[in-house]
XYZ file of C-alpha atoms in Angstrom:
459
model
C 0.136 -0.127 0.153
C 1.243 3.271 -1.205
C 1.990 6.024 1.585
C -0.080 9.105 1.232
C 1.785 12.326 0.655
C 0.868 15.909 0.288
C -0.359 16.927 -3.257
C 1.381 20.083 -3.075
C 3.624 21.865 -0.467
C 3.531 25.908 -0.554
C 7.172 25.781 -1.588
C 6.426 23.469 -4.398
C 3.438 25.853 -5.482
C 5.368 29.062 -5.142
C 8.195 27.356 -7.511
C 5.640 26.459 -10.204
C 3.871 29.608 -10.059
C 6.456 32.236 -9.560
C 4.764 33.243 -6.682
C 5.622 34.294 -2.877
C 4.395 32.044 0.045
C 3.038 33.864 3.046
C 3.476 30.525 5.354
C 4.638 27.029 5.051
C 1.615 24.709 4.408
C 0.692 21.542 2.405
C -2.466 20.795 0.490
C -4.169 17.609 -0.499
C -6.529 18.852 -3.185
C -7.372 21.926 -5.462
C -10.458 23.705 -6.186
C -11.580 27.193 -7.520
C -15.199 26.840 -6.618
C -15.464 27.542 -2.705
C -18.637 25.298 -2.611
C -16.193 22.421 -3.502
C -13.642 22.992 -1.099
C -12.782 20.198 1.305
C -10.450 19.852 4.216
C -6.913 20.484 3.372
C -7.488 21.973 0.094
C -5.896 24.619 -2.225
C -8.410 27.316 -2.974
C -7.660 29.109 -6.216
C -9.199 32.786 -6.087
C -9.844 32.834 -9.735
C -11.283 36.193 -11.588
C -14.714 35.788 -12.891
C -17.200 37.353 -14.976
C -19.468 38.048 -12.358
C -17.796 37.372 -9.004
C -14.055 37.554 -8.053
C -12.793 34.591 -6.250
C -11.342 36.727 -3.581
C -14.650 37.198 -2.062
C -14.909 33.702 -1.025
C -11.609 33.331 0.431
C -12.521 33.343 4.102
C -15.417 30.939 3.253
C -13.126 28.427 1.666
C -10.945 28.729 4.600
C -14.069 28.212 7.020
C -14.581 24.934 5.184
C -11.062 23.621 5.807
C -9.001 24.992 3.047
C -5.125 24.599 3.995
C -3.951 27.587 1.560
C -4.818 29.904 -1.300
C -3.484 31.234 -4.558
C -4.467 34.754 -4.819
C -3.305 38.058 -6.322
C -3.848 40.455 -3.344
C -2.537 39.548 0.118
C -5.405 37.757 2.502
C -5.066 36.932 6.290
C -4.618 33.451 5.706
C -1.746 31.078 4.391
C -1.333 31.924 0.722
C 0.895 32.064 -2.393
C 0.965 35.626 -3.647
C 0.689 35.797 -7.627
C 0.224 38.440 -10.178
C -2.532 36.380 -12.122
C -4.400 33.560 -10.457
C -5.484 32.229 -13.865
C -1.997 31.917 -15.235
C -1.014 30.488 -11.981
C -3.399 27.772 -12.282
C -2.110 27.196 -15.841
C 1.409 26.909 -14.427
C 0.628 24.553 -11.679
C -1.017 21.981 -14.320
C 2.020 22.365 -16.294
C 4.201 21.626 -13.254
C 1.933 18.754 -12.352
C 2.091 17.221 -15.892
C 5.886 17.794 -15.979
C 6.671 15.961 -12.548
C 4.399 13.003 -13.458
C 5.482 9.611 -14.951
C 2.126 8.700 -15.666
C 0.927 7.355 -18.901
C -1.584 9.682 -20.105
C -4.770 9.518 -22.283
C -6.628 12.524 -23.776
C -10.135 12.233 -24.905
C -12.064 14.490 -27.436
C -15.122 14.177 -29.633
C -18.365 15.587 -30.658
C -20.387 12.776 -28.611
C -19.348 10.279 -26.067
C -16.065 11.673 -24.552
C -17.197 12.198 -21.067
C -18.427 8.601 -20.869
C -15.505 7.224 -22.554
C -12.929 9.021 -20.261
C -14.828 7.549 -17.363
C -14.925 4.166 -18.735
C -11.174 4.341 -19.808
C -10.392 5.509 -16.316
C -12.560 2.550 -14.679
C -10.904 0.276 -17.030
C -7.378 1.199 -15.924
C -8.377 1.361 -12.224
C -9.518 -2.236 -12.345
C -6.104 -3.375 -11.864
C -4.992 -3.818 -8.363
C -2.466 -1.290 -6.918
C -2.659 0.870 -10.128
C -3.463 4.705 -9.329
C -5.425 6.265 -12.102
C -6.195 10.147 -11.985
C -8.888 11.291 -14.214
C -10.699 14.628 -14.821
C -14.092 14.981 -13.241
C -17.361 15.798 -14.476
C -16.800 17.646 -17.786
C -13.818 19.871 -16.732
C -12.569 20.022 -20.245
C -12.082 23.726 -20.990
C -9.178 26.257 -20.456
C -9.693 26.367 -16.823
C -10.861 22.631 -16.178
C -8.040 21.056 -17.791
C -5.453 22.962 -15.772
C -7.221 22.232 -12.554
C -7.456 18.761 -13.416
C -3.841 18.519 -14.109
C -2.951 20.411 -10.974
C -5.295 17.855 -8.948
C -3.091 14.769 -10.311
C -0.884 12.927 -7.739
C 2.597 12.737 -8.598
C 2.628 8.911 -8.157
C -0.249 8.453 -10.350
C 0.313 5.295 -12.926
C -2.458 6.445 -15.620
C -4.301 9.765 -16.104
C -7.011 10.187 -18.394
C -8.183 13.884 -19.330
C -11.132 15.137 -21.400
C -10.553 17.953 -23.869
C -13.622 19.999 -25.299
C -13.971 23.053 -27.533
C -16.589 25.103 -29.259
C -13.971 27.250 -31.560
C -11.068 26.365 -33.578
C -7.700 26.542 -31.554
C -8.997 25.691 -28.288
C -8.011 21.865 -28.160
C -4.700 22.698 -29.449
C -3.886 24.895 -26.419
C -5.361 22.170 -23.881
C -3.496 19.091 -25.575
C -0.181 20.735 -25.220
C -0.786 21.181 -21.449
C -1.846 17.459 -21.206
C 0.748 15.968 -23.609
C -0.877 12.747 -23.953
C 0.739 9.297 -24.820
C -2.510 8.308 -26.376
C -5.024 10.730 -28.075
C -8.616 9.429 -28.652
C -11.264 11.152 -30.806
C -14.859 9.253 -29.996
C -16.483 10.945 -32.882
C -17.420 14.015 -35.089
C -20.765 15.248 -35.545
C -22.872 18.518 -36.258
C -22.310 20.480 -33.191
C -21.041 23.957 -32.471
C -22.011 24.682 -36.164
C -22.681 28.378 -34.860
C -18.713 28.761 -34.731
C -17.711 26.487 -38.016
C -18.548 26.604 -41.385
C -18.817 22.781 -41.883
C -18.525 19.572 -40.039
C -15.199 19.172 -41.668
C -14.126 22.267 -39.733
C -15.217 20.571 -36.439
C -13.256 17.159 -37.423
C -10.064 19.492 -37.909
C -10.631 21.105 -34.607
C -11.189 17.818 -32.796
C -7.948 16.506 -34.549
C -5.862 19.401 -32.762
C -5.641 16.832 -29.966
C -2.886 15.007 -32.068
C -0.605 18.096 -31.838
C 0.174 17.500 -28.337
C 1.136 13.651 -28.479
C 4.362 12.775 -26.771
C 6.869 11.137 -29.062
C 5.957 7.583 -29.827
C 2.448 8.692 -29.177
C -0.475 7.155 -30.561
C -3.818 8.257 -32.364
C -7.001 6.461 -31.884
C -9.473 7.276 -34.569
C -13.048 5.995 -35.432
C -12.885 3.843 -38.172
C -16.695 4.312 -39.248
C -16.596 7.981 -39.333
C -16.737 9.752 -42.451
C -14.154 11.856 -41.185
C -11.549 9.183 -40.711
C -9.312 10.048 -43.441
C -9.312 13.412 -42.505
C -8.703 12.351 -38.878
C -5.930 9.987 -39.991
C -4.223 12.816 -42.209
C -4.048 15.272 -39.170
C -2.543 12.620 -36.952
C 0.178 11.363 -39.007
C 2.622 14.353 -38.537
C 2.359 13.517 -34.689
C 1.763 10.226 -33.976
C 4.149 7.241 -34.140
C 1.214 4.938 -34.644
C -2.557 5.186 -35.540
C -5.152 2.779 -34.119
C -8.967 2.833 -35.631
C -11.887 1.342 -33.748
C -15.148 0.687 -35.177
C -17.443 -2.122 -36.934
C -16.312 -1.885 -40.572
C -13.882 -4.302 -41.953
C -10.351 -3.139 -41.644
C -10.831 -1.545 -38.354
C -7.769 -2.303 -36.125
C -10.142 -2.645 -32.989
C -13.159 -4.215 -34.385
C -16.442 -5.376 -33.164
C -17.075 -8.668 -35.289
C -20.154 -9.490 -33.635
C -22.278 -7.649 -31.398
C -25.729 -8.704 -29.560
C -28.024 -6.380 -28.392
C -29.236 -7.648 -24.807
C -31.709 -4.312 -24.237
C -29.654 -3.078 -21.254
C -26.331 -4.326 -22.428
C -24.676 -5.634 -25.312
C -22.332 -8.705 -25.931
C -19.542 -7.980 -28.220
C -16.840 -10.146 -29.816
C -13.995 -7.508 -30.488
C -11.026 -8.304 -32.344
C -7.887 -6.325 -31.554
C -4.056 -7.033 -32.997
C -3.048 -10.158 -31.926
C -6.013 -10.864 -29.496
C -9.722 -11.308 -29.459
C -12.143 -10.757 -26.689
C -15.720 -11.803 -25.897
C -17.043 -9.059 -23.480
C -20.231 -7.582 -22.356
C -20.622 -3.734 -22.396
C -22.877 -2.800 -19.689
C -24.562 0.062 -21.165
C -27.307 -0.027 -23.787
C -27.050 1.227 -27.305
C -24.720 1.260 -30.528
C -23.025 4.437 -29.086
C -21.966 2.658 -26.044
C -20.491 -0.239 -28.349
C -18.517 2.592 -30.104
C -17.303 3.940 -26.676
C -16.393 0.534 -25.499
C -14.262 0.004 -28.767
C -12.607 3.361 -28.065
C -11.818 2.219 -24.646
C -10.353 -1.047 -25.636
C -8.062 0.637 -28.408
C -6.873 3.058 -25.805
C -6.153 0.490 -23.071
C -4.279 -1.549 -25.816
C -2.126 1.344 -26.711
C -1.427 2.374 -23.308
C -0.135 -1.367 -22.870
C -2.718 -2.004 -19.798
C -4.550 -5.303 -19.225
C -7.483 -5.752 -21.623
C -8.848 -8.849 -20.014
C -9.279 -6.453 -16.989
C -10.571 -3.709 -18.913
C -13.086 -6.038 -20.172
C -14.631 -6.735 -16.807
C -14.814 -3.174 -16.047
C -16.784 -2.264 -19.158
C -19.434 -5.037 -18.007
C -19.734 -3.236 -14.721
C -20.049 0.379 -16.227
C -22.534 2.277 -14.618
C -24.852 5.287 -16.138
C -23.623 9.006 -15.078
C -26.189 11.574 -14.215
C -27.425 13.271 -17.238
C -25.675 10.855 -19.479
C -28.051 7.824 -19.240
C -28.741 7.327 -15.477
C -31.994 5.365 -14.966
C -34.631 6.323 -12.287
C -37.743 4.531 -11.150
C -40.291 7.102 -9.969
C -43.702 6.972 -8.389
C -46.685 7.670 -10.864
C -50.145 7.483 -9.315
C -50.362 4.058 -7.767
C -47.471 2.591 -10.042
C -44.034 3.365 -11.399
C -42.444 4.804 -14.493
C -38.908 4.699 -15.835
C -36.725 7.858 -16.430
C -33.868 8.070 -18.766
C -31.858 10.991 -17.676
C -30.010 12.294 -20.862
C -30.599 15.709 -19.356
C -26.840 17.112 -19.607
C -26.349 17.802 -23.086
C -27.802 17.318 -26.542
C -26.938 17.201 -30.472
C -28.406 15.779 -33.168
C -26.016 12.631 -33.126
C -26.642 12.142 -29.338
C -30.527 12.749 -29.746
C -30.682 9.846 -32.293
C -28.712 7.569 -30.217
C -30.522 7.676 -27.204
C -34.153 7.853 -28.944
C -32.665 4.428 -30.394
C -32.207 3.247 -26.555
C -35.800 4.501 -25.925
C -37.002 2.458 -28.705
C -36.171 -0.788 -26.818
C -37.995 0.148 -23.559
C -41.178 -1.472 -22.524
C -44.297 0.575 -21.831
C -45.556 3.861 -23.363
C -43.043 6.049 -24.575
C -42.718 9.635 -23.700
C -39.978 12.070 -24.917
C -38.979 15.270 -23.175
C -36.697 17.004 -25.659
C -34.866 20.304 -25.108
C -33.518 22.777 -27.926
C -29.985 22.070 -29.160
C -27.627 24.985 -28.933
C -24.846 26.023 -31.096
C -26.403 24.852 -34.331
C -26.019 28.127 -36.308
C -28.089 28.363 -39.625
C -28.671 24.774 -39.635
C -30.376 24.713 -36.305
C -34.022 24.428 -37.647
C -33.360 21.925 -40.341
C -31.291 19.802 -37.647
C -34.210 19.931 -35.087
C -36.871 19.242 -37.635
C -34.817 16.336 -38.840
C -35.373 14.304 -35.492
C -38.918 13.851 -36.449
C -38.703 10.310 -38.061
C -36.297 9.293 -35.084
C -38.941 10.087 -32.392
C -41.378 8.294 -34.543
C -39.338 5.362 -34.848
C -38.673 5.343 -31.075
C -42.196 4.931 -30.687
C -42.927 8.141 -28.763
C -46.524 8.765 -28.221
C -45.993 11.953 -26.481
C -43.438 14.571 -27.381
C -43.055 17.428 -24.956
C -40.824 19.682 -26.798
C -38.916 22.425 -24.446
C -37.579 25.913 -25.994
C -38.011 28.041 -28.828
C -35.586 26.073 -31.045
C -37.909 23.040 -30.814
C -40.616 24.843 -32.858
C -39.416 23.244 -36.181
C -39.625 19.829 -34.587
C -42.956 20.318 -33.265
C -44.276 21.472 -36.601
C -42.728 18.353 -38.205
C -44.316 16.187 -35.506
C -47.680 17.743 -35.947
C -50.365 14.903 -36.685
C -47.757 12.059 -36.269
C -47.966 11.829 -32.426
C -49.187 14.007 -29.385
C -47.172 17.062 -29.338
C -46.788 19.814 -26.640
C -44.542 22.918 -27.197
C -43.596 24.784 -24.040
C -41.251 27.570 -23.344
C -38.966 26.331 -20.610
C -37.990 23.499 -18.508
C -40.306 24.844 -15.339
C -43.533 24.841 -18.054
C -42.367 21.421 -18.872
C -42.239 20.032 -15.622
C -45.746 21.337 -14.811
C -46.922 19.784 -18.128
C -45.618 16.332 -17.536
C -47.271 16.000 -14.498
C -50.560 15.652 -16.343
C -49.274 13.540 -19.036
C -47.386 10.642 -17.695
C -48.897 7.379 -16.492
C -47.668 4.103 -14.641
C -45.374 2.039 -16.816
C -44.442 4.944 -18.914
C -40.721 5.143 -20.143
C -39.710 8.798 -20.287
C -36.489 10.038 -22.138
C -35.342 13.522 -20.907
C -32.825 14.960 -23.141
C -31.734 18.323 -24.146
C -28.644 20.886 -24.336
C -27.629 21.971 -20.878
C -28.569 25.365 -21.193
C -32.469 24.373 -21.326
C -32.069 23.336 -17.746
C -33.761 19.872 -17.995
C -31.799 18.573 -15.179
C -34.056 20.491 -12.851
C -37.072 18.512 -14.382
C -35.229 15.241 -13.668
C -34.606 16.398 -10.161
C -38.405 16.976 -9.692
C -39.275 13.562 -11.249
C -36.615 11.834 -8.870
C -38.352 13.480 -6.015
C -41.356 10.835 -6.617
C -39.435 7.972 -5.023
C -40.939 4.706 -6.363
């Protein structure tokens, strides 16, 4: 069993950030949200668009913070720096520099958080192996350096998620992470408000390869229409390229897939080995995610057999496929919680999962953001998928759902409301015992509050 040591000392923080320590201290964690501070943590007093983090320093120490990084002196142990955001970046860089971990980076239009979690679980399944991962969806210009800064120096593996909605963002993040293995889960029509084409999105996702360490491996979706574009982008940076998918020619290939309803049984062929495994989440999208995980595990040189066991035990994530039984009248109904985010590809994937559920199908779909000039067409284009899923009631939320409401008119029962609160009120009169209720929309619509309201009806 490994000895527990401090994550950072004040001297190490000062050296990494170029700051000045007011006192000697040691910390066991790092946070920039005072609500997340635990005993022994380092509080980053970050500048904000609405609130300056320095306002919350006293509260952070009241919750047990052991030190802080600040740009103005405070009456607590601290490191004084000129710019706290730059200091967080520097701390992330120093953490990566001192680490001997094998590092994987994950990006993609869909599936990146689930794949990141599944890969971390697969690596963690081996006894005495220490795996660090980015939590939640901490995948942007502050979340990635925070996740790096939190990495224990003696980690064996680390898995980091990287996201973007503009070109150039992943290029900056991947140079911080410096992955040995870089995974692209999928490329889809998201963030079209900021890109001229899906090809542009593929190019932005492919920026992850620019940070690969020497000898690094690129993991690319074989079945993607942008496969060759991704491969071309990876070649200047990757020593080796692994593809995953169902098509003949994929390096990590699903030769046979049996849909079990709530899971899939997959026979997967990898270089030099064949595995029969269960992927413990439903849907073709999770088969793809599972193949990406196997490819990354193979690329990292970790244990594939142990990884297969971990994939069988996958649990759903809140907002990303979690299932809840709720009380409705004298009976119960099933809620499929996909409320965290949505784009046309993920909408279709989860509607396909709903189609296999028993009972009357109810969909609560929120508007999808950042689709630009294609927004109306992409929303309306979901109508056939809603009908194929067998939805008898479609409760549509947000102004952006008007085109889908029009496309479904006369095909099924449609209600179109303005916001999540109105949807919650309407749903109370629509659902019945035995229903299967899918809740999915962009995070900005706030359907997580509707799910919380439904979960309060304990079955």
